[in-house]
Amino acid sequence: MTKKLLMGNEAFAHAALEAGVRVVAGYPGTPSSEVTETVAKLHASGAAQGIHVEWSTNEKSALELLAGASYCGARTLFTCKQVGLNVASDPLMSLNYVGVKGGTVLFVADDPGPISSQTEQDTRRFGNFAKVPVLDPATPDQGFDMMKAAFELSERYKTPVIVRPTTRVCHASTFFDVAEETHAKPIPEEGFEHGPRWVIFPKRAFEGHGEINERLRAIAVDYSTNPVLSAFNPVDERRVAGQLTRHGIVAGGVSAAYALEALRLLEERASERGVQLPSYRFWQVGTPFPFPERTCAEFTKGLADVLVLEELDHVLEDELLAFAGRTHAEYNTHGKLTGEARDRGENDVDDILARLAVYLGVPELAEAEEATTYDNADPKQPLPVRPPVLCPGCPHRGSFYAVKRALGKKPAVFCGDIGCYTLGNAMPLDAVDTCLCMGAGITMAQGFSVIEPQKKALAFVGDSTFFASGLPGIVNAVYNGHDFTLCVLDNATTAMTGSQPHPGTGVTLMGERRKPVSIEAVLKAVGFECIVHADPLNLQQSIDAAREAIDFEGPSAIMFESPCVQLFKPAAPVVLDAQRCTGCKKCITEIGCPGIGFDTDARGPKSGERGQAFIDAGQCNGCGLCTQVCPFDCISVVDAASAASEKKEA
């Protein structure tokens, strides 16, 4: 064993490997991506022996692959973020009915906020809906233990098991003792055993449903009595001599860690000010589904009130209400449903402290004695809003701009998709009208073309998303003859989630290089007759290509091809000639690159009192798009040939 400082996701990968996982598959999505990436790094270094790891084309493909491996007896790990589980829901719902052989753990990272997602959906709800057990860690340390326990639980009951950390647990860091080398658990000698249990006919599904119901009842008991699993549901009590404990506090996930810290601060403040806190009982629910009712019965005994602290949905609150109804318990439940806890987004220590102070009858302890400010900042003044923008030099900026230039005054609707390019909705580009879910832009554009044929419908999709969920939409377009233009923003990576490879790159996590899957070949194969190519940083070329595709009747495609700025070394910043700048601001108002600023105090022979643009050398990567936008040739590229050569190599 060796001690390492690890991010939560890195630690979860080590835990799965130490548990003997043999096959790991998923699709990248923040905040889950580092689990699979860590497994791949450890495999490449030789530290993880006997495993297969891959980024699958999407979550559905990943889980189906793992189902096959599990049927042979291999321990398998699936990774995704909360919306990714939607894509995998089809196989998951049936897999639970069929059952598994090798331990099958679904690592599904939820994103309260949301910080980088379309939704705040709660995977605990999904586990209940799918009738799949859920483990919900409060800290990376607990998540490490839960990952190992989840494999054992899965094999004991032949069920998939969900481990559901949230963003702060995934990305927090601490020290772990981890094995220097791991080996996958051996496959049982018999391997896959043929039999009717693996074929989900109606009769098998009926039997499977009964098996599910029986094992959920048994797992709920295990959550309360099994030494390993019950440790994830600790109960603690603070007693005041001669006083009955009438207040209960229930928390799940990272909110349990926040609540414990808030209680510690309250105790500290109470001691300093000579205030007496009432007795209270605290319960962390680390196994929210199936709900550990035996522990709940012990916890709620004698309580008059229970405050529930959790992120996203009122899952634990619902369970406590239902338990009180069934058992005619006398406690009152407080939380999201009563307006006494946040109804969305992330919790934090300060907010929970304030709510606990009111709940425990000591509201005066909610305020610290002295507020700390930094750098003479006025705490009453809000921080400036910094909206997300495309990176300086991002090729997507050129793609959006060229399409709008090509359209001119022609009415159009721009259907976006999931990825960095969703930021094309921001001004001044204003080129994304819709964004629903991965791949939806392609088929939504077809819907617009049916109802509003007077408008040109365009769909923007990234190269990774094209493979993940765009294929059915392009087939639908050809089959039904929809008139729309597909804009493929091919930057040679899955940029938004950390630059992971995809089928179009030919790079795999096992270290092998495959022949890249050609998007153009796929489009031709399904029947696209108009496919044009352009470098989005070559403005005129891109405008001409866009016009050709837009004017075509029927499904057409523009392949905008230029690598992500994260994949190559930046070129020298462009140079702006202050003697020629007129202060027209077109370089700013047309493309909105953060590498260009404007100095209202600058003066020049042609700008007069208007101010002048300037280049932020710390951000500009020399892409040269602005040089083609400036109407007065004030901006020029330094050593353009060298920059183009470096990009081509990247």
mmCIF file with all atom_site columns, N, CA and C in Angstrom, residues 63 78 80-86 88-89 92-97 106-110 121-136 153 159-165 209 212-213 215-217 219 223 286-291 312-313 315 319:
data_model
loop_
_atom_site.group_PDB
_atom_site.id
_atom_site.type_symbol
_atom_site.label_atom_id
_atom_site.label_alt_id
_atom_site.label_comp_id
_atom_site.label_asym_id
_atom_site.label_entity_id
_atom_site.label_seq_id
_atom_site.pdbx_PDB_ins_code
_atom_site.Cartn_x
_atom_site.Cartn_y
_atom_site.Cartn_z
_atom_site.occupancy
_atom_site.B_iso_or_equiv
_atom_site.pdbx_formal_charge
_atom_site.auth_seq_id
_atom_site.auth_comp_id
_atom_site.auth_asym_id
_atom_site.auth_atom_id
_atom_site.pdbx_PDB_model_num
ATOM 1   N N  . LEU A 1 63  ? -23.234 0.370  -20.987 1.00 0.00 ? 63  LEU A N  1
ATOM 2   C CA . LEU A 1 63  ? -23.898 -0.525 -20.032 1.00 0.00 ? 63  LEU A CA 1
ATOM 3   C C  . LEU A 1 63  ? -24.234 -1.868 -20.667 1.00 0.00 ? 63  LEU A C  1
ATOM 4   N N  . PHE A 1 78  ? -19.541 0.877  -14.516 1.00 0.00 ? 78  PHE A N  1
ATOM 5   C CA . PHE A 1 78  ? -20.115 1.814  -15.486 1.00 0.00 ? 78  PHE A CA 1
ATOM 6   C C  . PHE A 1 78  ? -19.970 3.221  -14.922 1.00 0.00 ? 78  PHE A C  1
ATOM 7   N N  . CYS A 1 80  ? -20.842 7.536  -15.543 1.00 0.00 ? 80  CYS A N  1
ATOM 8   C CA . CYS A 1 80  ? -21.504 8.605  -16.290 1.00 0.00 ? 80  CYS A CA 1
ATOM 9   C C  . CYS A 1 80  ? -21.929 9.692  -15.311 1.00 0.00 ? 80  CYS A C  1
ATOM 10  N N  . LYS A 1 81  ? -22.497 10.779 -15.818 1.00 0.00 ? 81  LYS A N  1
ATOM 11  C CA . LYS A 1 81  ? -23.132 11.780 -14.975 1.00 0.00 ? 81  LYS A CA 1
ATOM 12  C C  . LYS A 1 81  ? -24.630 11.542 -14.978 1.00 0.00 ? 81  LYS A C  1
ATOM 13  N N  . GLN A 1 82  ? -25.372 12.353 -14.224 1.00 0.00 ? 82  GLN A N  1
ATOM 14  C CA . GLN A 1 82  ? -26.781 12.037 -14.014 1.00 0.00 ? 82  GLN A CA 1
ATOM 15  C C  . GLN A 1 82  ? -27.584 11.981 -15.305 1.00 0.00 ? 82  GLN A C  1
ATOM 16  N N  . VAL A 1 83  ? -27.344 12.885 -16.246 1.00 0.00 ? 83  VAL A N  1
ATOM 17  C CA . VAL A 1 83  ? -28.109 12.837 -17.492 1.00 0.00 ? 83  VAL A CA 1
ATOM 18  C C  . VAL A 1 83  ? -27.688 11.657 -18.357 1.00 0.00 ? 83  VAL A C  1
ATOM 19  N N  . GLY A 1 84  ? -26.474 11.159 -18.158 1.00 0.00 ? 84  GLY A N  1
ATOM 20  C CA . GLY A 1 84  ? -26.034 9.983  -18.902 1.00 0.00 ? 84  GLY A CA 1
ATOM 21  C C  . GLY A 1 84  ? -26.830 8.745  -18.553 1.00 0.00 ? 84  GLY A C  1
ATOM 22  N N  . LEU A 1 85  ? -27.328 8.699  -17.307 1.00 0.00 ? 85  LEU A N  1
ATOM 23  C CA . LEU A 1 85  ? -28.124 7.550  -16.909 1.00 0.00 ? 85  LEU A CA 1
ATOM 24  C C  . LEU A 1 85  ? -29.440 7.499  -17.688 1.00 0.00 ? 85  LEU A C  1
ATOM 25  N N  . ASN A 1 86  ? -29.911 8.659  -18.148 1.00 0.00 ? 86  ASN A N  1
ATOM 26  C CA . ASN A 1 86  ? -31.104 8.665  -18.999 1.00 0.00 ? 86  ASN A CA 1
ATOM 27  C C  . ASN A 1 86  ? -30.851 7.852  -20.265 1.00 0.00 ? 86  ASN A C  1
ATOM 28  N N  . ALA A 1 88  ? -28.716 5.460  -20.623 1.00 0.00 ? 88  ALA A N  1
ATOM 29  C CA . ALA A 1 88  ? -28.527 4.048  -20.274 1.00 0.00 ? 88  ALA A CA 1
ATOM 30  C C  . ALA A 1 88  ? -29.761 3.427  -19.641 1.00 0.00 ? 88  ALA A C  1
ATOM 31  N N  . SER A 1 89  ? -30.841 4.188  -19.526 1.00 0.00 ? 89  SER A N  1
ATOM 32  C CA . SER A 1 89  ? -31.999 3.677  -18.789 1.00 0.00 ? 89  SER A CA 1
ATOM 33  C C  . SER A 1 89  ? -32.642 2.470  -19.455 1.00 0.00 ? 89  SER A C  1
ATOM 34  N N  . LEU A 1 92  ? -30.701 -0.547 -18.392 1.00 0.00 ? 92  LEU A N  1
ATOM 35  C CA . LEU A 1 92  ? -30.713 -0.674 -16.932 1.00 0.00 ? 92  LEU A CA 1
ATOM 36  C C  . LEU A 1 92  ? -32.033 -1.250 -16.436 1.00 0.00 ? 92  LEU A C  1
ATOM 37  N N  . MET A 1 93  ? -33.145 -0.750 -16.959 1.00 0.00 ? 93  MET A N  1
ATOM 38  C CA . MET A 1 93  ? -34.444 -1.221 -16.486 1.00 0.00 ? 93  MET A CA 1
ATOM 39  C C  . MET A 1 93  ? -34.609 -2.722 -16.703 1.00 0.00 ? 93  MET A C  1
ATOM 40  N N  . SER A 1 94  ? -34.119 -3.217 -17.832 1.00 0.00 ? 94  SER A N  1
ATOM 41  C CA . SER A 1 94  ? -34.225 -4.654 -18.105 1.00 0.00 ? 94  SER A CA 1
ATOM 42  C C  . SER A 1 94  ? -33.151 -5.448 -17.379 1.00 0.00 ? 94  SER A C  1
ATOM 43  N N  . LEU A 1 95  ? -31.948 -4.869 -17.240 1.00 0.00 ? 95  LEU A N  1
ATOM 44  C CA . LEU A 1 95  ? -30.851 -5.572 -16.581 1.00 0.00 ? 95  LEU A CA 1
ATOM 45  C C  . LEU A 1 95  ? -31.216 -5.918 -15.143 1.00 0.00 ? 95  LEU A C  1
ATOM 46  N N  . ASN A 1 96  ? -31.944 -5.028 -14.486 1.00 0.00 ? 96  ASN A N  1
ATOM 47  C CA . ASN A 1 96  ? -32.339 -5.306 -13.116 1.00 0.00 ? 96  ASN A CA 1
ATOM 48  C C  . ASN A 1 96  ? -33.311 -6.486 -13.045 1.00 0.00 ? 96  ASN A C  1
ATOM 49  N N  . TYR A 1 97  ? -34.161 -6.625 -14.042 1.00 0.00 ? 97  TYR A N  1
ATOM 50  C CA . TYR A 1 97  ? -35.087 -7.759 -14.084 1.00 0.00 ? 97  TYR A CA 1
ATOM 51  C C  . TYR A 1 97  ? -34.354 -9.063 -14.381 1.00 0.00 ? 97  TYR A C  1
ATOM 52  N N  . LEU A 1 106 ? -22.789 0.895  -10.944 1.00 0.00 ? 106 LEU A N  1
ATOM 53  C CA . LEU A 1 106 ? -23.008 2.074  -11.779 1.00 0.00 ? 106 LEU A CA 1
ATOM 54  C C  . LEU A 1 106 ? -22.586 3.304  -10.983 1.00 0.00 ? 106 LEU A C  1
ATOM 55  N N  . PHE A 1 107 ? -21.495 3.913  -11.398 1.00 0.00 ? 107 PHE A N  1
ATOM 56  C CA . PHE A 1 107 ? -21.013 5.137  -10.767 1.00 0.00 ? 107 PHE A CA 1
ATOM 57  C C  . PHE A 1 107 ? -21.683 6.299  -11.497 1.00 0.00 ? 107 PHE A C  1
ATOM 58  N N  . VAL A 1 108 ? -22.657 6.931  -10.856 1.00 0.00 ? 108 VAL A N  1
ATOM 59  C CA . VAL A 1 108 ? -23.441 8.008  -11.481 1.00 0.00 ? 108 VAL A CA 1
ATOM 60  C C  . VAL A 1 108 ? -23.264 9.270  -10.648 1.00 0.00 ? 108 VAL A C  1
ATOM 61  N N  . ALA A 1 109 ? -22.575 10.255 -11.194 1.00 0.00 ? 109 ALA A N  1
ATOM 62  C CA . ALA A 1 109 ? -22.269 11.478 -10.455 1.00 0.00 ? 109 ALA A CA 1
ATOM 63  C C  . ALA A 1 109 ? -23.331 12.545 -10.715 1.00 0.00 ? 109 ALA A C  1
ATOM 64  N N  . ASP A 1 110 ? -23.979 12.992 -9.639  1.00 0.00 ? 110 ASP A N  1
ATOM 65  C CA . ASP A 1 110 ? -24.985 14.050 -9.753  1.00 0.00 ? 110 ASP A CA 1
ATOM 66  C C  . ASP A 1 110 ? -24.321 15.426 -9.674  1.00 0.00 ? 110 ASP A C  1
ATOM 67  N N  . GLN A 1 121 ? -31.369 16.653 -11.971 1.00 0.00 ? 121 GLN A N  1
ATOM 68  C CA . GLN A 1 121 ? -32.096 15.441 -11.595 1.00 0.00 ? 121 GLN A CA 1
ATOM 69  C C  . GLN A 1 121 ? -31.340 14.627 -10.549 1.00 0.00 ? 121 GLN A C  1
ATOM 70  N N  . ASP A 1 122 ? -32.091 13.928 -9.734  1.00 0.00 ? 122 ASP A N  1
ATOM 71  C CA . ASP A 1 122 ? -31.568 13.227 -8.568  1.00 0.00 ? 122 ASP A CA 1
ATOM 72  C C  . ASP A 1 122 ? -31.550 11.724 -8.840  1.00 0.00 ? 122 ASP A C  1
ATOM 73  N N  . THR A 1 123 ? -30.357 11.139 -8.886  1.00 0.00 ? 123 THR A N  1
ATOM 74  C CA . THR A 1 123 ? -30.222 9.720  -9.205  1.00 0.00 ? 123 THR A CA 1
ATOM 75  C C  . THR A 1 123 ? -30.816 8.827  -8.127  1.00 0.00 ? 123 THR A C  1
ATOM 76  N N  . ARG A 1 124 ? -30.982 9.346  -6.910  1.00 0.00 ? 124 ARG A N  1
ATOM 77  C CA . ARG A 1 124 ? -31.661 8.551  -5.880  1.00 0.00 ? 124 ARG A CA 1
ATOM 78  C C  . ARG A 1 124 ? -33.086 8.239  -6.322  1.00 0.00 ? 124 ARG A C  1
ATOM 79  N N  . ARG A 1 125 ? -33.741 9.195  -6.973  1.00 0.00 ? 125 ARG A N  1
ATOM 80  C CA . ARG A 1 125 ? -35.070 8.966  -7.517  1.00 0.00 ? 125 ARG A CA 1
ATOM 81  C C  . ARG A 1 125 ? -35.022 7.898  -8.609  1.00 0.00 ? 125 ARG A C  1
ATOM 82  N N  . PHE A 1 126 ? -33.999 7.986  -9.437  1.00 0.00 ? 126 PHE A N  1
ATOM 83  C CA . PHE A 1 126 ? -33.881 7.029  -10.542 1.00 0.00 ? 126 PHE A CA 1
ATOM 84  C C  . PHE A 1 126 ? -33.683 5.623  -9.985  1.00 0.00 ? 126 PHE A C  1
ATOM 85  N N  . GLY A 1 127 ? -32.877 5.506  -8.925  1.00 0.00 ? 127 GLY A N  1
ATOM 86  C CA . GLY A 1 127 ? -32.668 4.198  -8.316  1.00 0.00 ? 127 GLY A CA 1
ATOM 87  C C  . GLY A 1 127 ? -33.979 3.611  -7.822  1.00 0.00 ? 127 GLY A C  1
ATOM 88  N N  . ASN A 1 128 ? -34.808 4.434  -7.194  1.00 0.00 ? 128 ASN A N  1
ATOM 89  C CA . ASN A 1 128 ? -36.110 3.990  -6.726  1.00 0.00 ? 128 ASN A CA 1
ATOM 90  C C  . ASN A 1 128 ? -36.983 3.567  -7.899  1.00 0.00 ? 128 ASN A C  1
ATOM 91  N N  . PHE A 1 129 ? -37.003 4.370  -8.947  1.00 0.00 ? 129 PHE A N  1
ATOM 92  C CA . PHE A 1 129 ? -37.795 4.074  -10.138 1.00 0.00 ? 129 PHE A CA 1
ATOM 93  C C  . PHE A 1 129 ? -37.348 2.764  -10.793 1.00 0.00 ? 129 PHE A C  1
ATOM 94  N N  . ALA A 1 130 ? -36.034 2.569  -10.894 1.00 0.00 ? 130 ALA A N  1
ATOM 95  C CA . ALA A 1 130 ? -35.498 1.368  -11.529 1.00 0.00 ? 130 ALA A CA 1
ATOM 96  C C  . ALA A 1 130 ? -35.416 0.185  -10.568 1.00 0.00 ? 130 ALA A C  1
ATOM 97  N N  . LYS A 1 131 ? -35.684 0.431  -9.279  1.00 0.00 ? 131 LYS A N  1
ATOM 98  C CA . LYS A 1 131 ? -35.588 -0.590 -8.234  1.00 0.00 ? 131 LYS A CA 1
ATOM 99  C C  . LYS A 1 131 ? -34.170 -1.139 -8.120  1.00 0.00 ? 131 LYS A C  1
ATOM 100 N N  . VAL A 1 132 ? -33.208 -0.208 -8.157  1.00 0.00 ? 132 VAL A N  1
ATOM 101 C CA . VAL A 1 132 ? -31.791 -0.540 -8.051  1.00 0.00 ? 132 VAL A CA 1
ATOM 102 C C  . VAL A 1 132 ? -31.243 0.092  -6.774  1.00 0.00 ? 132 VAL A C  1
ATOM 103 N N  . PRO A 1 133 ? -30.563 -0.669 -5.919  1.00 0.00 ? 133 PRO A N  1
ATOM 104 C CA . PRO A 1 133 ? -30.007 -0.111 -4.681  1.00 0.00 ? 133 PRO A CA 1
ATOM 105 C C  . PRO A 1 133 ? -29.077 1.067  -4.943  1.00 0.00 ? 133 PRO A C  1
ATOM 106 N N  . VAL A 1 134 ? -29.108 2.047  -4.026  1.00 0.00 ? 134 VAL A N  1
ATOM 107 C CA . VAL A 1 134 ? -28.301 3.264  -4.169  1.00 0.00 ? 134 VAL A CA 1
ATOM 108 C C  . VAL A 1 134 ? -27.476 3.485  -2.907  1.00 0.00 ? 134 VAL A C  1
ATOM 109 N N  . LEU A 1 135 ? -26.196 3.805  -3.097  1.00 0.00 ? 135 LEU A N  1
ATOM 110 C CA . LEU A 1 135 ? -25.306 4.224  -2.013  1.00 0.00 ? 135 LEU A CA 1
ATOM 111 C C  . LEU A 1 135 ? -24.914 5.669  -2.264  1.00 0.00 ? 135 LEU A C  1
ATOM 112 N N  . ASP A 1 136 ? -24.920 6.492  -1.205  1.00 0.00 ? 136 ASP A N  1
ATOM 113 C CA . ASP A 1 136 ? -24.792 7.945  -1.344  1.00 0.00 ? 136 ASP A CA 1
ATOM 114 C C  . ASP A 1 136 ? -23.715 8.472  -0.395  1.00 0.00 ? 136 ASP A C  1
ATOM 115 N N  . LEU A 1 153 ? -22.241 -6.261 -2.595  1.00 0.00 ? 153 LEU A N  1
ATOM 116 C CA . LEU A 1 153 ? -23.697 -6.232 -2.539  1.00 0.00 ? 153 LEU A CA 1
ATOM 117 C C  . LEU A 1 153 ? -24.293 -6.699 -3.869  1.00 0.00 ? 153 LEU A C  1
ATOM 118 N N  . THR A 1 159 ? -27.758 -8.078 -8.428  1.00 0.00 ? 159 THR A N  1
ATOM 119 C CA . THR A 1 159 ? -28.416 -6.854 -8.875  1.00 0.00 ? 159 THR A CA 1
ATOM 120 C C  . THR A 1 159 ? -27.379 -5.787 -9.216  1.00 0.00 ? 159 THR A C  1
ATOM 121 N N  . PRO A 1 160 ? -27.660 -4.917 -10.194 1.00 0.00 ? 160 PRO A N  1
ATOM 122 C CA . PRO A 1 160 ? -26.812 -3.730 -10.354 1.00 0.00 ? 160 PRO A CA 1
ATOM 123 C C  . PRO A 1 160 ? -26.936 -2.866 -9.111  1.00 0.00 ? 160 PRO A C  1
ATOM 124 N N  . VAL A 1 161 ? -25.894 -2.108 -8.792  1.00 0.00 ? 161 VAL A N  1
ATOM 125 C CA . VAL A 1 161 ? -25.900 -1.210 -7.640  1.00 0.00 ? 161 VAL A CA 1
ATOM 126 C C  . VAL A 1 161 ? -25.384 0.154  -8.089  1.00 0.00 ? 161 VAL A C  1
ATOM 127 N N  . ILE A 1 162 ? -26.079 1.213  -7.674  1.00 0.00 ? 162 ILE A N  1
ATOM 128 C CA . ILE A 1 162 ? -25.664 2.580  -8.021  1.00 0.00 ? 162 ILE A CA 1
ATOM 129 C C  . ILE A 1 162 ? -24.886 3.202  -6.870  1.00 0.00 ? 162 ILE A C  1
ATOM 130 N N  . VAL A 1 163 ? -23.724 3.773  -7.181  1.00 0.00 ? 163 VAL A N  1
ATOM 131 C CA . VAL A 1 163 ? -23.002 4.642  -6.239  1.00 0.00 ? 163 VAL A CA 1
ATOM 132 C C  . VAL A 1 163 ? -23.166 6.054  -6.774  1.00 0.00 ? 163 VAL A C  1
ATOM 133 N N  . ARG A 1 164 ? -23.753 6.932  -5.961  1.00 0.00 ? 164 ARG A N  1
ATOM 134 C CA . ARG A 1 164 ? -24.161 8.256  -6.415  1.00 0.00 ? 164 ARG A CA 1
ATOM 135 C C  . ARG A 1 164 ? -23.462 9.381  -5.616  1.00 0.00 ? 164 ARG A C  1
ATOM 136 N N  . PRO A 1 165 ? -22.238 9.736  -5.999  1.00 0.00 ? 165 PRO A N  1
ATOM 137 C CA . PRO A 1 165 ? -21.630 10.916 -5.365  1.00 0.00 ? 165 PRO A CA 1
ATOM 138 C C  . PRO A 1 165 ? -22.101 12.185 -6.075  1.00 0.00 ? 165 PRO A C  1
ATOM 139 N N  . HIS A 1 209 ? -39.424 -9.614 -11.553 1.00 0.00 ? 209 HIS A N  1
ATOM 140 C CA . HIS A 1 209 ? -40.021 -8.557 -10.737 1.00 0.00 ? 209 HIS A CA 1
ATOM 141 C C  . HIS A 1 209 ? -40.213 -9.032 -9.296  1.00 0.00 ? 209 HIS A C  1
ATOM 142 N N  . ILE A 1 212 ? -36.861 -9.041 -7.602  1.00 0.00 ? 212 ILE A N  1
ATOM 143 C CA . ILE A 1 212 ? -36.461 -7.683 -7.245  1.00 0.00 ? 212 ILE A CA 1
ATOM 144 C C  . ILE A 1 212 ? -37.111 -7.265 -5.934  1.00 0.00 ? 212 ILE A C  1
ATOM 145 N N  . ASN A 1 213 ? -38.404 -7.468 -5.840  1.00 0.00 ? 213 ASN A N  1
ATOM 146 C CA . ASN A 1 213 ? -39.124 -7.042 -4.634  1.00 0.00 ? 213 ASN A CA 1
ATOM 147 C C  . ASN A 1 213 ? -38.606 -7.761 -3.386  1.00 0.00 ? 213 ASN A C  1
ATOM 148 N N  . ARG A 1 215 ? -35.546 -9.100 -2.946  1.00 0.00 ? 215 ARG A N  1
ATOM 149 C CA . ARG A 1 215 ? -34.184 -8.704 -2.564  1.00 0.00 ? 215 ARG A CA 1
ATOM 150 C C  . ARG A 1 215 ? -34.136 -7.279 -2.018  1.00 0.00 ? 215 ARG A C  1
ATOM 151 N N  . LEU A 1 216 ? -35.025 -6.391 -2.500  1.00 0.00 ? 216 LEU A N  1
ATOM 152 C CA . LEU A 1 216 ? -35.037 -5.039 -1.948  1.00 0.00 ? 216 LEU A CA 1
ATOM 153 C C  . LEU A 1 216 ? -35.419 -5.057 -0.472  1.00 0.00 ? 216 LEU A C  1
ATOM 154 N N  . ARG A 1 217 ? -36.359 -5.904 -0.116  1.00 0.00 ? 217 ARG A N  1
ATOM 155 C CA . ARG A 1 217 ? -36.719 -6.033 1.311   1.00 0.00 ? 217 ARG A CA 1
ATOM 156 C C  . ARG A 1 217 ? -35.523 -6.546 2.113   1.00 0.00 ? 217 ARG A C  1
ATOM 157 N N  . ILE A 1 219 ? -32.310 -6.289 1.259   1.00 0.00 ? 219 ILE A N  1
ATOM 158 C CA . ILE A 1 219 ? -31.237 -5.289 1.264   1.00 0.00 ? 219 ILE A CA 1
ATOM 159 C C  . ILE A 1 219 ? -31.540 -4.195 2.281   1.00 0.00 ? 219 ILE A C  1
ATOM 160 N N  . TYR A 1 223 ? -29.042 -3.039 5.179   1.00 0.00 ? 223 TYR A N  1
ATOM 161 C CA . TYR A 1 223 ? -28.597 -1.662 5.400   1.00 0.00 ? 223 TYR A CA 1
ATOM 162 C C  . TYR A 1 223 ? -28.647 -1.289 6.887   1.00 0.00 ? 223 TYR A C  1
ATOM 163 N N  . GLY A 1 286 ? -26.630 6.987  4.343   1.00 0.00 ? 286 GLY A N  1
ATOM 164 C CA . GLY A 1 286 ? -25.732 6.708  3.213   1.00 0.00 ? 286 GLY A CA 1
ATOM 165 C C  . GLY A 1 286 ? -26.286 5.687  2.252   1.00 0.00 ? 286 GLY A C  1
ATOM 166 N N  . THR A 1 287 ? -27.430 5.064  2.617   1.00 0.00 ? 287 THR A N  1
ATOM 167 C CA . THR A 1 287 ? -28.060 4.067  1.745   1.00 0.00 ? 287 THR A CA 1
ATOM 168 C C  . THR A 1 287 ? -29.524 4.458  1.564   1.00 0.00 ? 287 THR A C  1
ATOM 169 N N  . PRO A 1 288 ? -29.801 5.445  0.714   1.00 0.00 ? 288 PRO A N  1
ATOM 170 C CA . PRO A 1 288 ? -31.167 5.978  0.619   1.00 0.00 ? 288 PRO A CA 1
ATOM 171 C C  . PRO A 1 288 ? -32.192 5.033  0.007   1.00 0.00 ? 288 PRO A C  1
ATOM 172 N N  . PHE A 1 289 ? -31.740 4.085  -0.834  1.00 0.00 ? 289 PHE A N  1
ATOM 173 C CA . PHE A 1 289 ? -32.703 3.144  -1.412  1.00 0.00 ? 289 PHE A CA 1
ATOM 174 C C  . PHE A 1 289 ? -32.087 1.750  -1.484  1.00 0.00 ? 289 PHE A C  1
ATOM 175 N N  . PRO A 1 290 ? -32.809 0.721  -1.037  1.00 0.00 ? 290 PRO A N  1
ATOM 176 C CA . PRO A 1 290 ? -34.071 0.809  -0.302  1.00 0.00 ? 290 PRO A CA 1
ATOM 177 C C  . PRO A 1 290 ? -33.855 1.422  1.079   1.00 0.00 ? 290 PRO A C  1
ATOM 178 N N  . PHE A 1 291 ? -34.850 2.135  1.555   1.00 0.00 ? 291 PHE A N  1
ATOM 179 C CA . PHE A 1 291 ? -34.725 2.916  2.780   1.00 0.00 ? 291 PHE A CA 1
ATOM 180 C C  . PHE A 1 291 ? -34.550 1.988  3.994   1.00 0.00 ? 291 PHE A C  1
ATOM 181 N N  . LEU A 1 312 ? -30.815 18.479 -3.980  1.00 0.00 ? 312 LEU A N  1
ATOM 182 C CA . LEU A 1 312 ? -31.713 18.114 -5.083  1.00 0.00 ? 312 LEU A CA 1
ATOM 183 C C  . LEU A 1 312 ? -33.105 17.781 -4.570  1.00 0.00 ? 312 LEU A C  1
ATOM 184 N N  . ASP A 1 313 ? -33.587 16.552 -4.703  1.00 0.00 ? 313 ASP A N  1
ATOM 185 C CA . ASP A 1 313 ? -34.976 16.248 -4.366  1.00 0.00 ? 313 ASP A CA 1
ATOM 186 C C  . ASP A 1 313 ? -35.177 15.958 -2.881  1.00 0.00 ? 313 ASP A C  1
ATOM 187 N N  . VAL A 1 315 ? -35.952 13.373 -1.205  1.00 0.00 ? 315 VAL A N  1
ATOM 188 C CA . VAL A 1 315 ? -36.029 11.912 -1.202  1.00 0.00 ? 315 VAL A CA 1
ATOM 189 C C  . VAL A 1 315 ? -36.126 11.377 0.224   1.00 0.00 ? 315 VAL A C  1
ATOM 190 N N  . GLU A 1 319 ? -39.337 9.710  2.471   1.00 0.00 ? 319 GLU A N  1
ATOM 191 C CA . GLU A 1 319 ? -39.253 8.422  3.171   1.00 0.00 ? 319 GLU A CA 1
ATOM 192 C C  . GLU A 1 319 ? -39.651 8.565  4.638   1.00 0.00 ? 319 GLU A C  1
#
